[in-house]
Amino acid sequence: MIDFDVLIDLTAREGIERIGVGVVVRDASGRILMMCRSPHDVLPGLWEDPSGGRDDGEALPAGAARELAEETGLTGLPLEYVRQLDFTDRRGCRVRQFVFTAVVPDATPVRLSRDHDGHQWATADELPPTGDGQRSVVESLTRRPGLPGRRPVGGHLTAVARPTAYGSFLITDPQGRILGLRSTVDPAVWNFPGGNVEHGETPFATALRAAHEELGLDLAAENPEVIARRHLVAVTHEQAGTEYPVPICGYVFDGGVLTPEQQARIHLDRTEHTEFRFESAHGWRRLMEPAHYQRLRQVLRAHRSGIPLYLERPAPVDDDFEGVLVFVTDPVGRLLLHRREDRPDMPWPGYWTPIGGWREADENPQDSARREVREEAGIEITGLRALPAPHDDLGLPLTRVLHAVWDGAENDLRLGDEGLAVRMVPVDELRDLKVPPYMQHYLPMLTEAAGPTSGETA
């Protein structure tokens, strides 16, 4: 059962000023009920679905049923929750409308209120003049029934096992790139092979079944040694949100490596996914929404550690990072830089950058920073200090930025297994090097951050 009180609380915490409700009414033929606003009303001539504001203290389903009855005379209909729609009204207020749907027989009579002077039953691809939000709701709703077993989320949740859980596989190719499947319902979403746990299934059995259905491959036969280990990579707990309004627990298992020959035999279920591809972790960043990319980075961290990790989304404030960037300066103000390899599957290929890298296991930012500097430059740092978190447009997602002063001899530097070179660089020589744009953001902070280095302050 959907906890609508949770959705209302989330809306308030996000600063939404008004809550609305709406109902998309469909007849048995799949046509949409559209009503035209009266000339004396606001936005005259606009076609819309039954909708309005939620009364104070009113439950969302009750508000939707009331608006439906007031504007169409339709009562007693089972309502299923569809999705939320955010917009700004004519007064500049941020509004979140919670949209439901109902189905009625063909030729059901409609009794309009004085706010509307006409109605029609329109097909989804021939809607009368209406807003973009209305069209997006209708599109998201009507493209689902054509897919076997698809229902709006409000009805779908009544048919899945409780509590909501899923099982999936992390699968790579021989180059270490990660397999993703593009959703048919939402092309912006890329998923691991997997699905919701059904009654009587375990998460691992679910992952095997879903992978077979979605890829056309029996992983138990394709990668028997890996699958026999039933290696759990991570467990993720996601809080309820407007996208999926109940908590969900996910189990990610190791699915092994697919060879080119095995990849050639992948046969997608087109009702579920339209495309598959293998991408590096950096490559997935440009294809995934930020929240999905964070989940991928968390799971990859667990996979690298070899120890199953428990992960939460949204992550706790002090645990909400997946990488570090470390500005190391010496007493005369030179900056430690690392020359990166020129490979397209990595960030900033061929650039000179500060030391940085991805978090491992359950490291905190200071642990990650020390390890990365040790691995990439062969030195030990102390006196770490936190610098301000990077802006979104600086190209540093999920990153903590730190600073330390190092007073060792430059010939102590040792290049690690990654990159082409490490060296201390005077700040005035940076203009002659290929460096990322974020350097100009942080350089003015280094002088201020420098100072007594006794004690850990990051």
PDB file of N, CA and C in Angstrom, residues 229-263:
ATOM      1  N   ARG A 229      28.531 -19.667  -7.024  1.00  0.00           N
ATOM      2  CA  ARG A 229      28.995 -19.045  -5.773  1.00  0.00           C
ATOM      3  C   ARG A 229      27.927 -18.153  -5.153  1.00  0.00           C
ATOM      4  N   ARG A 230      26.962 -17.741  -5.947  1.00  0.00           N
ATOM      5  CA  ARG A 230      25.897 -16.841  -5.470  1.00  0.00           C
ATOM      6  C   ARG A 230      26.495 -15.655  -4.710  1.00  0.00           C
ATOM      7  N   HIS A 231      27.498 -15.054  -5.309  1.00  0.00           N
ATOM      8  CA  HIS A 231      28.225 -13.987  -4.626  1.00  0.00           C
ATOM      9  C   HIS A 231      27.393 -12.707  -4.591  1.00  0.00           C
ATOM     10  N   LEU A 232      27.053 -12.270  -3.379  1.00  0.00           N
ATOM     11  CA  LEU A 232      26.315 -11.030  -3.191  1.00  0.00           C
ATOM     12  C   LEU A 232      27.287  -9.856  -3.251  1.00  0.00           C
ATOM     13  N   VAL A 233      27.038  -8.933  -4.159  1.00  0.00           N
ATOM     14  CA  VAL A 233      27.894  -7.749  -4.298  1.00  0.00           C
ATOM     15  C   VAL A 233      27.458  -6.666  -3.318  1.00  0.00           C
ATOM     16  N   ALA A 234      26.171  -6.364  -3.286  1.00  0.00           N
ATOM     17  CA  ALA A 234      25.685  -5.276  -2.428  1.00  0.00           C
ATOM     18  C   ALA A 234      24.200  -5.437  -2.172  1.00  0.00           C
ATOM     19  N   VAL A 235      23.777  -4.877  -1.041  1.00  0.00           N
ATOM     20  CA  VAL A 235      22.360  -4.720  -0.727  1.00  0.00           C
ATOM     21  C   VAL A 235      22.088  -3.227  -0.647  1.00  0.00           C
ATOM     22  N   THR A 236      21.117  -2.756  -1.398  1.00  0.00           N
ATOM     23  CA  THR A 236      20.801  -1.331  -1.395  1.00  0.00           C
ATOM     24  C   THR A 236      19.390  -1.116  -0.861  1.00  0.00           C
ATOM     25  N   HIS A 237      19.254  -0.169   0.031  1.00  0.00           N
ATOM     26  CA  HIS A 237      17.930   0.212   0.531  1.00  0.00           C
ATOM     27  C   HIS A 237      17.630   1.620   0.045  1.00  0.00           C
ATOM     28  N   GLU A 238      16.522   1.769  -0.665  1.00  0.00           N
ATOM     29  CA  GLU A 238      16.130   3.067  -1.200  1.00  0.00           C
ATOM     30  C   GLU A 238      14.853   3.528  -0.523  1.00  0.00           C
ATOM     31  N   GLN A 239      14.887   4.753  -0.004  1.00  0.00           N
ATOM     32  CA  GLN A 239      13.709   5.308   0.633  1.00  0.00           C
ATOM     33  C   GLN A 239      12.624   5.599  -0.395  1.00  0.00           C
ATOM     34  N   ALA A 240      11.379   5.655   0.085  1.00  0.00           N
ATOM     35  CA  ALA A 240      10.269   5.999  -0.788  1.00  0.00           C
ATOM     36  C   ALA A 240      10.495   7.384  -1.386  1.00  0.00           C
ATOM     37  N   GLY A 241      10.088   7.552  -2.621  1.00  0.00           N
ATOM     38  CA  GLY A 241      10.187   8.843  -3.294  1.00  0.00           C
ATOM     39  C   GLY A 241       9.041   9.003  -4.258  1.00  0.00           C
ATOM     40  N   THR A 242       9.014  10.133  -4.942  1.00  0.00           N
ATOM     41  CA  THR A 242       7.912  10.375  -5.873  1.00  0.00           C
ATOM     42  C   THR A 242       8.006   9.500  -7.116  1.00  0.00           C
ATOM     43  N   GLU A 243       9.223   9.050  -7.463  1.00  0.00           N
ATOM     44  CA  GLU A 243       9.367   8.176  -8.630  1.00  0.00           C
ATOM     45  C   GLU A 243       8.823   6.779  -8.337  1.00  0.00           C
ATOM     46  N   TYR A 244       9.108   6.271  -7.126  1.00  0.00           N
ATOM     47  CA  TYR A 244       8.640   4.944  -6.706  1.00  0.00           C
ATOM     48  C   TYR A 244       8.277   5.071  -5.235  1.00  0.00           C
ATOM     49  N   PRO A 245       6.985   5.262  -4.937  1.00  0.00           N
ATOM     50  CA  PRO A 245       6.575   5.770  -3.619  1.00  0.00           C
ATOM     51  C   PRO A 245       6.498   4.737  -2.499  1.00  0.00           C
ATOM     52  N   VAL A 246       7.320   3.723  -2.508  1.00  0.00           N
ATOM     53  CA  VAL A 246       7.461   2.795  -1.376  1.00  0.00           C
ATOM     54  C   VAL A 246       8.946   2.487  -1.218  1.00  0.00           C
ATOM     55  N   PRO A 247       9.389   2.134  -0.011  1.00  0.00           N
ATOM     56  CA  PRO A 247      10.789   1.716   0.142  1.00  0.00           C
ATOM     57  C   PRO A 247      11.041   0.445  -0.663  1.00  0.00           C
ATOM     58  N   ILE A 248      12.280   0.302  -1.125  1.00  0.00           N
ATOM     59  CA  ILE A 248      12.617  -0.873  -1.923  1.00  0.00           C
ATOM     60  C   ILE A 248      14.016  -1.343  -1.534  1.00  0.00           C
ATOM     61  N   CYS A 249      14.177  -2.647  -1.413  1.00  0.00           N
ATOM     62  CA  CYS A 249      15.458  -3.247  -1.056  1.00  0.00           C
ATOM     63  C   CYS A 249      15.971  -4.054  -2.246  1.00  0.00           C
ATOM     64  N   GLY A 250      17.176  -3.767  -2.683  1.00  0.00           N
ATOM     65  CA  GLY A 250      17.728  -4.435  -3.853  1.00  0.00           C
ATOM     66  C   GLY A 250      18.944  -5.284  -3.514  1.00  0.00           C
ATOM     67  N   TYR A 251      19.022  -6.443  -4.152  1.00  0.00           N
ATOM     68  CA  TYR A 251      20.147  -7.361  -3.986  1.00  0.00           C
ATOM     69  C   TYR A 251      20.867  -7.462  -5.331  1.00  0.00           C
ATOM     70  N   VAL A 252      22.135  -7.082  -5.346  1.00  0.00           N
ATOM     71  CA  VAL A 252      22.929  -7.126  -6.572  1.00  0.00           C
ATOM     72  C   VAL A 252      23.952  -8.257  -6.443  1.00  0.00           C
ATOM     73  N   PHE A 253      23.933  -9.184  -7.404  1.00  0.00           N
ATOM     74  CA  PHE A 253      24.820 -10.347  -7.380  1.00  0.00           C
ATOM     75  C   PHE A 253      25.832 -10.251  -8.527  1.00  0.00           C
ATOM     76  N   ASP A 254      26.933 -10.963  -8.377  1.00  0.00           N
ATOM     77  CA  ASP A 254      27.961 -11.021  -9.420  1.00  0.00           C
ATOM     78  C   ASP A 254      27.497 -11.962 -10.530  1.00  0.00           C
ATOM     79  N   GLY A 255      27.353 -11.428 -11.741  1.00  0.00           N
ATOM     80  CA  GLY A 255      26.938 -12.239 -12.875  1.00  0.00           C
ATOM     81  C   GLY A 255      28.080 -12.680 -13.759  1.00  0.00           C
ATOM     82  N   GLY A 256      29.315 -12.264 -13.401  1.00  0.00           N
ATOM     83  CA  GLY A 256      30.474 -12.689 -14.166  1.00  0.00           C
ATOM     84  C   GLY A 256      30.704 -11.869 -15.423  1.00  0.00           C
ATOM     85  N   VAL A 257      31.492 -12.448 -16.328  1.00  0.00           N
ATOM     86  CA  VAL A 257      31.920 -11.793 -17.565  1.00  0.00           C
ATOM     87  C   VAL A 257      31.264 -12.476 -18.756  1.00  0.00           C
ATOM     88  N   LEU A 258      30.772 -11.673 -19.699  1.00  0.00           N
ATOM     89  CA  LEU A 258      30.225 -12.212 -20.944  1.00  0.00           C
ATOM     90  C   LEU A 258      31.236 -11.999 -22.066  1.00  0.00           C
ATOM     91  N   THR A 259      31.624 -13.066 -22.726  1.00  0.00           N
ATOM     92  CA  THR A 259      32.564 -12.990 -23.845  1.00  0.00           C
ATOM     93  C   THR A 259      31.861 -12.397 -25.064  1.00  0.00           C
ATOM     94  N   PRO A 260      32.609 -11.970 -26.079  1.00  0.00           N
ATOM     95  CA  PRO A 260      31.978 -11.478 -27.304  1.00  0.00           C
ATOM     96  C   PRO A 260      31.018 -12.497 -27.910  1.00  0.00           C
ATOM     97  N   GLU A 261      31.365 -13.776 -27.846  1.00  0.00           N
ATOM     98  CA  GLU A 261      30.480 -14.809 -28.406  1.00  0.00           C
ATOM     99  C   GLU A 261      29.172 -14.871 -27.624  1.00  0.00           C
ATOM    100  N   GLN A 262      29.248 -14.760 -26.305  1.00  0.00           N
ATOM    101  CA  GLN A 262      28.031 -14.759 -25.498  1.00  0.00           C
ATOM    102  C   GLN A 262      27.213 -13.497 -25.736  1.00  0.00           C
ATOM    103  N   GLN A 263      27.880 -12.381 -25.864  1.00  0.00           N
ATOM    104  CA  GLN A 263      27.166 -11.126 -26.134  1.00  0.00           C
ATOM    105  C   GLN A 263      26.396 -11.199 -27.448  1.00  0.00           C
TER     106      GLN A 263
END
